[in-house]
mmCIF file of C-alpha atoms in Angstrom:
data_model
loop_
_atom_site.group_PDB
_atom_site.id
_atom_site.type_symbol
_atom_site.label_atom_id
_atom_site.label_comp_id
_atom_site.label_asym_id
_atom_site.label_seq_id
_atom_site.Cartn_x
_atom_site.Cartn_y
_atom_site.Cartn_z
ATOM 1 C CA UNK A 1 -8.963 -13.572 8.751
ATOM 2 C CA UNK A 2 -10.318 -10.755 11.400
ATOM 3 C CA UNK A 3 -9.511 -12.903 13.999
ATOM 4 C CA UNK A 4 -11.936 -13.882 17.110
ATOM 5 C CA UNK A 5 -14.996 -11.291 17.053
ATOM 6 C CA UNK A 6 -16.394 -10.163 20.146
ATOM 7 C CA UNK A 7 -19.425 -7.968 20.552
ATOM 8 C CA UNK A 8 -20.226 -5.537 22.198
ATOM 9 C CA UNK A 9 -16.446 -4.320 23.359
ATOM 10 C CA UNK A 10 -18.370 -2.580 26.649
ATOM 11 C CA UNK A 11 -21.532 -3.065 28.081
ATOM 12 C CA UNK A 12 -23.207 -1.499 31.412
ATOM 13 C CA UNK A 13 -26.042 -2.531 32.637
ATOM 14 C CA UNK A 14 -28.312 -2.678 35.439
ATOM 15 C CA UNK A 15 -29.022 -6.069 38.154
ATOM 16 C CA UNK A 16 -31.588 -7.669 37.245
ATOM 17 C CA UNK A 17 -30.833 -6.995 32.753
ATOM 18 C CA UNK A 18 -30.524 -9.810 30.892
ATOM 19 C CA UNK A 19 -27.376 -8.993 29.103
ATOM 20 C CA UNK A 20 -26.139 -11.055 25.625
ATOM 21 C CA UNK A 21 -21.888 -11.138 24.700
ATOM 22 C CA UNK A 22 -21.925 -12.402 21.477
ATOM 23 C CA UNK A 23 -18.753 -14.289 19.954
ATOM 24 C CA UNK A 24 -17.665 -15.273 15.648
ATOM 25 C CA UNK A 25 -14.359 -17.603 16.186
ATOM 26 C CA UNK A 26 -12.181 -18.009 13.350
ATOM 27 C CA UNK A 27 -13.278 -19.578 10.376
ATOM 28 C CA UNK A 28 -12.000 -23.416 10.242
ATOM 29 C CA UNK A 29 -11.403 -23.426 14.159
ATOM 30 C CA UNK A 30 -13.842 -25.997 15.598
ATOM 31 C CA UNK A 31 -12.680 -25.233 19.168
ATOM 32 C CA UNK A 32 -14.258 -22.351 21.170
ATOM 33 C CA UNK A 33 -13.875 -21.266 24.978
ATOM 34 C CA UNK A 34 -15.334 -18.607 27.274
ATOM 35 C CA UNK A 35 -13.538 -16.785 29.681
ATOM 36 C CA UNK A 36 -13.755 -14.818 32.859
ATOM 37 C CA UNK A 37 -11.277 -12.164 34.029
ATOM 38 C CA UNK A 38 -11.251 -10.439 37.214
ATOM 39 C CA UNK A 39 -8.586 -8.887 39.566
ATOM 40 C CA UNK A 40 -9.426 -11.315 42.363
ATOM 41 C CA UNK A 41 -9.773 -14.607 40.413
ATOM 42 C CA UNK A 42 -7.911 -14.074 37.055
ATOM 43 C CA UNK A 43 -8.630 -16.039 34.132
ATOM 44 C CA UNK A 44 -10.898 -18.473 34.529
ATOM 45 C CA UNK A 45 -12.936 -20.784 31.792
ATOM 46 C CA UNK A 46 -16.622 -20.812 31.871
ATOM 47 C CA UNK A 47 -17.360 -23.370 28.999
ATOM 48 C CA UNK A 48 -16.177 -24.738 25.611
ATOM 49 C CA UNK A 49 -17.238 -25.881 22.520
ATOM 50 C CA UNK A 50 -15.944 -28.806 20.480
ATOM 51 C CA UNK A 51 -18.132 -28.922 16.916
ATOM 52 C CA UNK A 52 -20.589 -26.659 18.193
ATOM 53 C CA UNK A 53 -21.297 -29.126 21.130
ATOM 54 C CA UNK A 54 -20.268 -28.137 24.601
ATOM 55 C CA UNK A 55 -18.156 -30.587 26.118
ATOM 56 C CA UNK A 56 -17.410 -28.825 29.696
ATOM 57 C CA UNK A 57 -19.387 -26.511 31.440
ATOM 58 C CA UNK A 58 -18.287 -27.117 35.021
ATOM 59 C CA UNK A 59 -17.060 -23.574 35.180
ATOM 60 C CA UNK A 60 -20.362 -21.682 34.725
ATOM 61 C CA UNK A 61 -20.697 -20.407 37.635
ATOM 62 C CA UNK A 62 -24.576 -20.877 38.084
ATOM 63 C CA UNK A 63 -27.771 -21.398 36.229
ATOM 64 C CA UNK A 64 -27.752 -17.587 35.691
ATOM 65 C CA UNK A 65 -25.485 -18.287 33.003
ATOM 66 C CA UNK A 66 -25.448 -20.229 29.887
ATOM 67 C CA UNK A 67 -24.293 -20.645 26.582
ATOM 68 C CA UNK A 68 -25.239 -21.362 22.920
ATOM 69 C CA UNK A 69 -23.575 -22.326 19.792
ATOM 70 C CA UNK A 70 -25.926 -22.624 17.072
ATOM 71 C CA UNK A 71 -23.502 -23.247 14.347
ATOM 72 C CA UNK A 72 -19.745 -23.285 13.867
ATOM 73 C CA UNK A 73 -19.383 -19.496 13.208
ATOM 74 C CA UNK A 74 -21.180 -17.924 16.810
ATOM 75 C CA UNK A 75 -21.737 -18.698 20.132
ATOM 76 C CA UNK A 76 -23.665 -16.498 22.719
ATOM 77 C CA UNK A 77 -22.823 -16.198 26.594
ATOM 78 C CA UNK A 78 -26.323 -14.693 28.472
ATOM 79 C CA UNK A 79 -26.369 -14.219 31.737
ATOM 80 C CA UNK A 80 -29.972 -13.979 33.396
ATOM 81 C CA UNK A 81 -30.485 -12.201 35.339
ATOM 82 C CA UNK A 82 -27.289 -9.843 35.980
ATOM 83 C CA UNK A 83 -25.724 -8.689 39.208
ATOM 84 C CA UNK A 84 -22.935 -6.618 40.312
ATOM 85 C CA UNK A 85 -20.429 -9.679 40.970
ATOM 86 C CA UNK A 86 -20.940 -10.496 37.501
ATOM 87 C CA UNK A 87 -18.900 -7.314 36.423
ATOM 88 C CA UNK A 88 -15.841 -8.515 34.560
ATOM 89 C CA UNK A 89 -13.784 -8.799 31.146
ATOM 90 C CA UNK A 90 -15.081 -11.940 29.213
ATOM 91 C CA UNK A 91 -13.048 -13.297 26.139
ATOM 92 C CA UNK A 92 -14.217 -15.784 23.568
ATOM 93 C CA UNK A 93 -11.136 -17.597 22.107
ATOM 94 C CA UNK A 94 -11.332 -20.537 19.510
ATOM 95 C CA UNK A 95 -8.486 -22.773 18.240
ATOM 96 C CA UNK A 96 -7.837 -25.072 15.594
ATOM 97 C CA UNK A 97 -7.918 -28.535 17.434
ATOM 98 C CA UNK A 98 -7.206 -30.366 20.462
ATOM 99 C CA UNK A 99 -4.016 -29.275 22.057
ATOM 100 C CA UNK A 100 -3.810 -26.262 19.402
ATOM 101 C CA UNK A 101 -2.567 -22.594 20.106
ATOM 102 C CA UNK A 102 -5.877 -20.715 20.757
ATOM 103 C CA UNK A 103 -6.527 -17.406 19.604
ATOM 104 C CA UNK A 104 -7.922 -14.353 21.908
ATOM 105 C CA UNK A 105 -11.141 -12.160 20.747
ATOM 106 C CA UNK A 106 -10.308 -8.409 22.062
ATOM 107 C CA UNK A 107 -12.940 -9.119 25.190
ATOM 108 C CA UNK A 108 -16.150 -7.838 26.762
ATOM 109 C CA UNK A 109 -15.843 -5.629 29.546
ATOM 110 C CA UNK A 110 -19.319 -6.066 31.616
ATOM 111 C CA UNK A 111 -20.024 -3.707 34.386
ATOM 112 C CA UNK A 112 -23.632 -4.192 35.901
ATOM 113 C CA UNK A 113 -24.886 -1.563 38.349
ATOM 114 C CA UNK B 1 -2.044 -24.151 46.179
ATOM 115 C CA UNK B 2 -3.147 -22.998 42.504
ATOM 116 C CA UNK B 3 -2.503 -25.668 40.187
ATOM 117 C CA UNK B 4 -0.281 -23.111 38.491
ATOM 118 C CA UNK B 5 2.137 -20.877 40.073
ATOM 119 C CA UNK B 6 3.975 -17.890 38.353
ATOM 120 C CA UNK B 7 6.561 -16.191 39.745
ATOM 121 C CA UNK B 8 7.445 -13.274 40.765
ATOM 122 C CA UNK B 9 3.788 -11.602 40.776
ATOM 123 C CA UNK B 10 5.576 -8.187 39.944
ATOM 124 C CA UNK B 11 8.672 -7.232 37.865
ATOM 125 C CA UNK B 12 10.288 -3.880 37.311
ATOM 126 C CA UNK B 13 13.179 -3.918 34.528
ATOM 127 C CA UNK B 14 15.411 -0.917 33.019
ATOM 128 C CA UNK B 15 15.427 -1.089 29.667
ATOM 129 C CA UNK B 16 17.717 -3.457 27.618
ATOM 130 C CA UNK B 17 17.291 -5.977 30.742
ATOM 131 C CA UNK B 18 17.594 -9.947 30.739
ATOM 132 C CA UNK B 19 14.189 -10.498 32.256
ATOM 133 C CA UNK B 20 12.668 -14.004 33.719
ATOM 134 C CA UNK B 21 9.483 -15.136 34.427
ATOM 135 C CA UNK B 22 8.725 -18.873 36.045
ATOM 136 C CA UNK B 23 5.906 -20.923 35.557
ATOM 137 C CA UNK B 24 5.307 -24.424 37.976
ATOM 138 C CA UNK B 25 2.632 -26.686 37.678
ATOM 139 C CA UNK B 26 1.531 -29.717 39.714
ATOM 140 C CA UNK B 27 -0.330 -31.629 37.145
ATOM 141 C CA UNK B 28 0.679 -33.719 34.349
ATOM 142 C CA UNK B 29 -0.058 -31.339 30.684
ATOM 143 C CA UNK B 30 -0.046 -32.367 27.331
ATOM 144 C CA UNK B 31 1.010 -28.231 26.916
ATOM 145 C CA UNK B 32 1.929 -25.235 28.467
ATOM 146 C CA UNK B 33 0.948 -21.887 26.617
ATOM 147 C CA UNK B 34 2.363 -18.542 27.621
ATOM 148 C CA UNK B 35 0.014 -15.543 27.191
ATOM 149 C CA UNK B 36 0.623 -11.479 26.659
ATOM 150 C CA UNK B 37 -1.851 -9.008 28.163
ATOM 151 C CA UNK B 38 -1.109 -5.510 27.049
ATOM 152 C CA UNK B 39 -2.535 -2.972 29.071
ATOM 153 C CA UNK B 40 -5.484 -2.560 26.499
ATOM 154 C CA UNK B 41 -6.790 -5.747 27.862
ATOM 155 C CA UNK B 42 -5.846 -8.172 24.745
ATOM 156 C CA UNK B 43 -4.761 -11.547 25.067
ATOM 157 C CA UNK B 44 -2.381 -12.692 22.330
ATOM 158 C CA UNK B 45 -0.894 -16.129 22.435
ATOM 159 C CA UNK B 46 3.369 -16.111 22.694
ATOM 160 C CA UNK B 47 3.751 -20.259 22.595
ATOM 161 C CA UNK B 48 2.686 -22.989 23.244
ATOM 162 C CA UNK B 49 5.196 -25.981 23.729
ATOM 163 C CA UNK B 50 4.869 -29.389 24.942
ATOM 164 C CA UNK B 51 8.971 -29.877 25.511
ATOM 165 C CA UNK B 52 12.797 -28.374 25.091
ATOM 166 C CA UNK B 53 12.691 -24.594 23.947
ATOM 167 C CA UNK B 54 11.081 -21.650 21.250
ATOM 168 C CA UNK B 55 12.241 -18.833 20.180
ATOM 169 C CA UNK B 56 10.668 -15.730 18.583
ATOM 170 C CA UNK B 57 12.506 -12.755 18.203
ATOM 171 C CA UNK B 58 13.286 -11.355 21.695
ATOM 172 C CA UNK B 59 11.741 -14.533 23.580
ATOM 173 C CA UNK B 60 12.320 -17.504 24.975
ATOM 174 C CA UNK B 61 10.265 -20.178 26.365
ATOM 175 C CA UNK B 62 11.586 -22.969 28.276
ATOM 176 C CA UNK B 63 9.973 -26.246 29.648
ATOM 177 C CA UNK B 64 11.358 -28.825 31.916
ATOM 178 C CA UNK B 65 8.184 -31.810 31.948
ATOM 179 C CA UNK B 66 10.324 -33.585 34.307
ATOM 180 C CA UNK B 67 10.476 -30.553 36.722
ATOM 181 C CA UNK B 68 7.024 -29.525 35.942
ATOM 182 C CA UNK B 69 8.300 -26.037 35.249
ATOM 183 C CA UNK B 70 8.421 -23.508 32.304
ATOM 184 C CA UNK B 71 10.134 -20.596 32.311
ATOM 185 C CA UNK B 72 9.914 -17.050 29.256
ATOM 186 C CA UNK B 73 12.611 -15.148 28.740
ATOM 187 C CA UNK B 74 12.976 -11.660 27.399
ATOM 188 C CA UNK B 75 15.784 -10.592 26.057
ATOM 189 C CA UNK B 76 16.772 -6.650 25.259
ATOM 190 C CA UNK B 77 13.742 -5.869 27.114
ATOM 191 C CA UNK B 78 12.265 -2.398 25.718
ATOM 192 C CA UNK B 79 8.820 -0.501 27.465
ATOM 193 C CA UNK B 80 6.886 -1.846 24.833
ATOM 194 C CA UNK B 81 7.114 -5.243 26.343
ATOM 195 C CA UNK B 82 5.301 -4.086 29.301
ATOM 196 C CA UNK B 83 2.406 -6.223 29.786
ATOM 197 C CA UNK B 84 1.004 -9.171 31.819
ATOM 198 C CA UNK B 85 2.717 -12.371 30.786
ATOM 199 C CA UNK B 86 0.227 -15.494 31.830
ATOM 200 C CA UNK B 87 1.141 -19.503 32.125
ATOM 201 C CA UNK B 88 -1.564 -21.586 31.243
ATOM 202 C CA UNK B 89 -1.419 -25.351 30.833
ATOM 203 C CA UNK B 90 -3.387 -28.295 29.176
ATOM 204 C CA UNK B 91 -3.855 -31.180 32.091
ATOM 205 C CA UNK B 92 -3.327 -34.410 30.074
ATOM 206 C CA UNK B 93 -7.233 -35.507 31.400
ATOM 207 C CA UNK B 94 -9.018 -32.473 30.642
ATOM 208 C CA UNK B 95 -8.527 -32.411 26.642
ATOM 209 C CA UNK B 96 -8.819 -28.739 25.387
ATOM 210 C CA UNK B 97 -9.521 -27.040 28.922
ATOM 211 C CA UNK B 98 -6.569 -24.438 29.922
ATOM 212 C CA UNK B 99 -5.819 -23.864 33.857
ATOM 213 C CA UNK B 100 -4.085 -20.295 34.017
ATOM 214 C CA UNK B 101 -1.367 -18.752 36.283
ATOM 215 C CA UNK B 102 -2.002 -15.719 38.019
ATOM 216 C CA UNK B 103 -0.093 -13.670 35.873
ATOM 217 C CA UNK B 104 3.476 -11.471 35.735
ATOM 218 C CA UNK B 105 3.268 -7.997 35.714
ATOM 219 C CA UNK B 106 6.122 -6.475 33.672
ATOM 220 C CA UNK B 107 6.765 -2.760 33.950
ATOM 221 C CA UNK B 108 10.152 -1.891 31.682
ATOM 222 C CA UNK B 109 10.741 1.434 32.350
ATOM 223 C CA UNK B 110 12.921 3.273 29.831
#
């Protein structure tokens, strides 16, 4: 397996874009998280996925944000509209079960101008 | 205070060094994961252990539940293992949701 596929690796854009970071977890894993990274917060969770149905969202950080997952291989993470303090590395990650080892996608670095 | 607290924040190491990084947590977990950033921005997942000890190849991860503390060990450290090492753990009530450390910065230098 290719692992956790995230798309696109980079992406600038300017406040006010809508902006789209897609995410394929592994095939079988019926887990699926989204991450924030930054240098003043670290890593933080946004959302997950059990069976394509989102369980806890408490970490979206406002209504700018949300997340799909149509079906059990891709999930979407839009942000409308973008600003500047939205600039960060997201990861997708999915795992195999509850309590299981999850498994990293190489990121999304977002920089909005 | 973070629900999860790594230390130290930085660590310089020559190479071939023991090296130790601490993990301590305030909640109860049902796991504790330890995490390697590489410079390249890639998270890849060491362990993940619930109790006692693992071991794979140069590293070792250690958990105390009753102590609420973890601890990874590299052994024969080399510059390659330069990298951000990150605690996260599983609280017991929030099923799959991870709460993460703020990360150990590991520079070996050879």
């Amino acid at each position: 397996d290719a692992g956790v596929i995230q798309s696109p690796r980079h992406e600038v854009t300017e406040m006010g874009q809508e902006v789209t970071l897609r995410c394929k977890p592994i095939s079988g894993h019926n887990s699926l998280f989204w991450y924030r990274q930054t240098m003043m917060r670290g890593l933080e969770l946004l959302i997950y996925f059990n069976n394509n149905v989102p369980i806890d969202d408490s970490g979206m950080p406002e209504d700018r944000f949300s997340a799909k997952m149509p079906n059990a291989s891709f999930s979407t993470l839009k942000i409308q509209p973008s600003e500047p303090r939205d600039s960060a590395v997201y990861f997708c990650a999915s795992s195999p079960g509850q309590g299981a080892e999850a498994f990293f996608g190489q990121g999304t670095r977002l920089t909005v101008v | 205070k973070n629900e999860v607290e790594q230390s130290p924040q930085n660590l310089t190491a020559q190479e071939g060094e023991f090296i130790t990084i601490n993990c301590s947590y305030s909640v109860g977990i049902s796991a504790l994961h330890w995490l390697q950033q590489h410079p390249g921005g890639g998270i890849v997942s060491l362990f993940m252990l619930s109790s006692g000890k693992k071991k794979h190849g140069r590293l070792i991860a250690t958990i105390n539940i009753q102590e609420k503390h973890s601890s990874l060990h590299i052994t024969a450290s080399h510059p390659r293992d330069s990298a951000v090492y990150i605690c996260a753990v599983a609280p017991k009530a929030a099923g799959n949701k991870l709460t993460f450390g703020g990360g150990t910065r590991v520079l070996v230098k050879p």
